Amino acid sequence: MKNLKPLFFENSKVPVWLSKLAPIEISAITLFCFVFSRGEISEKTKRHETIHFQQYLETFVIGFLLIYLFDYLYSALIKKKGFTRDSYLAIRFEQEAWECDDFTNYLSSRKRFSWLDYPLGGEEYSPPNGDE
């Protein structure tokens, strides 16, 4: 499964539409095996979104969605970060993807369930600058 890659769709309106519902401006998004991007996709963004695809696979899709929502609500409500970019960055799936998308060989060496190494609520995590 480690070698599986999602299908990339550039110049898509999907991130534009979803940004109207989200607390962040979405430039690219992985929806199971599909990655939709507003414009052309950089290699770094491909790695970021492929990390999410691998997370989807190891949590059987529905697990990804439930954990993603749980982590976001935990940060927003329990950690009192509100429905903000900070809560989004505290999601364990996002922590792994943001921290590791610069490493060109990360996907080939990534251990399954690596997102579990990141803290719930993102206490020890330093968020990056810029949007996904």
PDB file of C-alpha atoms in Angstrom, residues 11-95:
ATOM      1  CA  ASN A  11      -7.306  23.621 -11.640  1.00  0.00           C
ATOM      2  CA  SER A  12     -10.353  22.236  -9.843  1.00  0.00           C
ATOM      3  CA  LYS A  13     -13.252  24.186  -8.349  1.00  0.00           C
ATOM      4  CA  VAL A  14     -13.674  21.644  -5.501  1.00  0.00           C
ATOM      5  CA  PRO A  15     -11.270  23.486  -3.125  1.00  0.00           C
ATOM      6  CA  VAL A  16     -12.997  26.771  -3.967  1.00  0.00           C
ATOM      7  CA  TRP A  17     -16.427  25.372  -3.054  1.00  0.00           C
ATOM      8  CA  LEU A  18     -15.191  23.634   0.105  1.00  0.00           C
ATOM      9  CA  SER A  19     -13.399  26.794   1.277  1.00  0.00           C
ATOM     10  CA  LYS A  20     -16.818  28.396   1.679  1.00  0.00           C
ATOM     11  CA  LEU A  21     -17.570  25.803   4.407  1.00  0.00           C
ATOM     12  CA  ALA A  22     -14.131  25.571   6.022  1.00  0.00           C
ATOM     13  CA  PRO A  23     -12.380  27.858   8.524  1.00  0.00           C
ATOM     14  CA  ILE A  24      -9.360  27.991   6.188  1.00  0.00           C
ATOM     15  CA  GLU A  25      -8.714  28.762   2.557  1.00  0.00           C
ATOM     16  CA  ILE A  26      -8.232  25.380   0.887  1.00  0.00           C
ATOM     17  CA  SER A  27      -5.750  25.257  -1.958  1.00  0.00           C
ATOM     18  CA  ALA A  28      -5.661  21.446  -2.211  1.00  0.00           C
ATOM     19  CA  ILE A  29      -7.664  18.661  -0.590  1.00  0.00           C
ATOM     20  CA  THR A  30      -7.549  14.877  -0.541  1.00  0.00           C
ATOM     21  CA  LEU A  31     -10.891  13.114  -0.708  1.00  0.00           C
ATOM     22  CA  PHE A  32      -9.919   9.457  -0.381  1.00  0.00           C
ATOM     23  CA  CYS A  33      -8.017   8.616  -3.599  1.00  0.00           C
ATOM     24  CA  PHE A  34      -8.594  11.966  -5.290  1.00  0.00           C
ATOM     25  CA  VAL A  35      -6.626  15.177  -4.771  1.00  0.00           C
ATOM     26  CA  PHE A  36      -8.194  18.388  -5.999  1.00  0.00           C
ATOM     27  CA  SER A  37      -6.120  21.551  -6.337  1.00  0.00           C
ATOM     28  CA  ARG A  38      -7.030  25.121  -7.280  1.00  0.00           C
ATOM     29  CA  GLY A  39      -4.001  25.391  -9.528  1.00  0.00           C
ATOM     30  CA  GLU A  40      -0.968  23.370 -10.501  1.00  0.00           C
ATOM     31  CA  ILE A  41       0.262  21.034  -7.773  1.00  0.00           C
ATOM     32  CA  SER A  42       3.835  21.372  -6.520  1.00  0.00           C
ATOM     33  CA  GLU A  43       5.864  18.302  -5.571  1.00  0.00           C
ATOM     34  CA  LYS A  44       5.665  19.375  -1.913  1.00  0.00           C
ATOM     35  CA  THR A  45       1.859  19.566  -2.061  1.00  0.00           C
ATOM     36  CA  LYS A  46       1.755  16.184  -3.817  1.00  0.00           C
ATOM     37  CA  ARG A  47       3.747  14.708  -0.916  1.00  0.00           C
ATOM     38  CA  HIS A  48       1.485  16.430   1.638  1.00  0.00           C
ATOM     39  CA  GLU A  49      -1.677  15.127   0.014  1.00  0.00           C
ATOM     40  CA  THR A  50      -0.195  11.664  -0.574  1.00  0.00           C
ATOM     41  CA  ILE A  51       0.539  11.467   3.170  1.00  0.00           C
ATOM     42  CA  HIS A  52      -3.182  12.098   3.713  1.00  0.00           C
ATOM     43  CA  PHE A  53      -4.024   9.414   1.164  1.00  0.00           C
ATOM     44  CA  GLN A  54      -1.871   6.926   3.081  1.00  0.00           C
ATOM     45  CA  GLN A  55      -3.644   7.977   6.296  1.00  0.00           C
ATOM     46  CA  TYR A  56      -6.985   7.325   4.594  1.00  0.00           C
ATOM     47  CA  LEU A  57      -5.836   3.828   3.605  1.00  0.00           C
ATOM     48  CA  GLU A  58      -4.633   2.858   7.068  1.00  0.00           C
ATOM     49  CA  THR A  59      -7.812   4.114   8.766  1.00  0.00           C
ATOM     50  CA  PHE A  60     -10.193   2.633   6.161  1.00  0.00           C
ATOM     51  CA  VAL A  61     -11.498   6.020   4.947  1.00  0.00           C
ATOM     52  CA  ILE A  62     -14.309   6.383   7.499  1.00  0.00           C
ATOM     53  CA  GLY A  63     -11.755   6.252  10.325  1.00  0.00           C
ATOM     54  CA  PHE A  64      -9.863   9.132   8.736  1.00  0.00           C
ATOM     55  CA  LEU A  65     -12.987  11.268   8.571  1.00  0.00           C
ATOM     56  CA  LEU A  66     -14.032  10.459  12.151  1.00  0.00           C
ATOM     57  CA  ILE A  67     -10.556  11.012  13.634  1.00  0.00           C
ATOM     58  CA  TYR A  68     -10.096  14.212  11.619  1.00  0.00           C
ATOM     59  CA  LEU A  69     -13.395  15.583  12.930  1.00  0.00           C
ATOM     60  CA  PHE A  70     -12.684  14.410  16.494  1.00  0.00           C
ATOM     61  CA  ASP A  71      -9.225  16.035  16.533  1.00  0.00           C
ATOM     62  CA  TYR A  72     -10.603  19.275  15.132  1.00  0.00           C
ATOM     63  CA  LEU A  73     -13.465  19.455  17.642  1.00  0.00           C
ATOM     64  CA  TYR A  74     -11.150  18.476  20.513  1.00  0.00           C
ATOM     65  CA  SER A  75      -8.835  21.393  19.695  1.00  0.00           C
ATOM     66  CA  ALA A  76     -11.676  23.808  19.027  1.00  0.00           C
ATOM     67  CA  LEU A  77     -13.762  23.007  22.104  1.00  0.00           C
ATOM     68  CA  ILE A  78     -11.627  21.269  24.743  1.00  0.00           C
ATOM     69  CA  LYS A  79      -8.376  23.116  24.033  1.00  0.00           C
ATOM     70  CA  LYS A  80     -10.400  26.294  23.408  1.00  0.00           C
ATOM     71  CA  LYS A  81      -8.674  27.148  20.131  1.00  0.00           C
ATOM     72  CA  GLY A  82     -12.024  27.861  18.507  1.00  0.00           C
ATOM     73  CA  PHE A  83     -13.021  27.007  14.970  1.00  0.00           C
ATOM     74  CA  THR A  84      -9.783  28.393  13.594  1.00  0.00           C
ATOM     75  CA  ARG A  85      -6.689  27.564  11.606  1.00  0.00           C
ATOM     76  CA  ASP A  86      -5.002  26.638  14.910  1.00  0.00           C
ATOM     77  CA  SER A  87      -7.521  23.839  15.438  1.00  0.00           C
ATOM     78  CA  TYR A  88      -6.959  22.637  11.876  1.00  0.00           C
ATOM     79  CA  LEU A  89      -3.177  22.576  12.419  1.00  0.00           C
ATOM     80  CA  ALA A  90      -3.655  20.622  15.677  1.00  0.00           C
ATOM     81  CA  ILE A  91      -5.214  17.669  13.817  1.00  0.00           C
ATOM     82  CA  ARG A  92      -2.727  14.799  14.091  1.00  0.00           C
ATOM     83  CA  PHE A  93      -3.061  13.965  10.391  1.00  0.00           C
ATOM     84  CA  GLU A  94      -2.199  17.568   9.528  1.00  0.00           C
ATOM     85  CA  GLN A  95       0.707  17.677  11.979  1.00  0.00           C
TER      86      GLN A  95
END
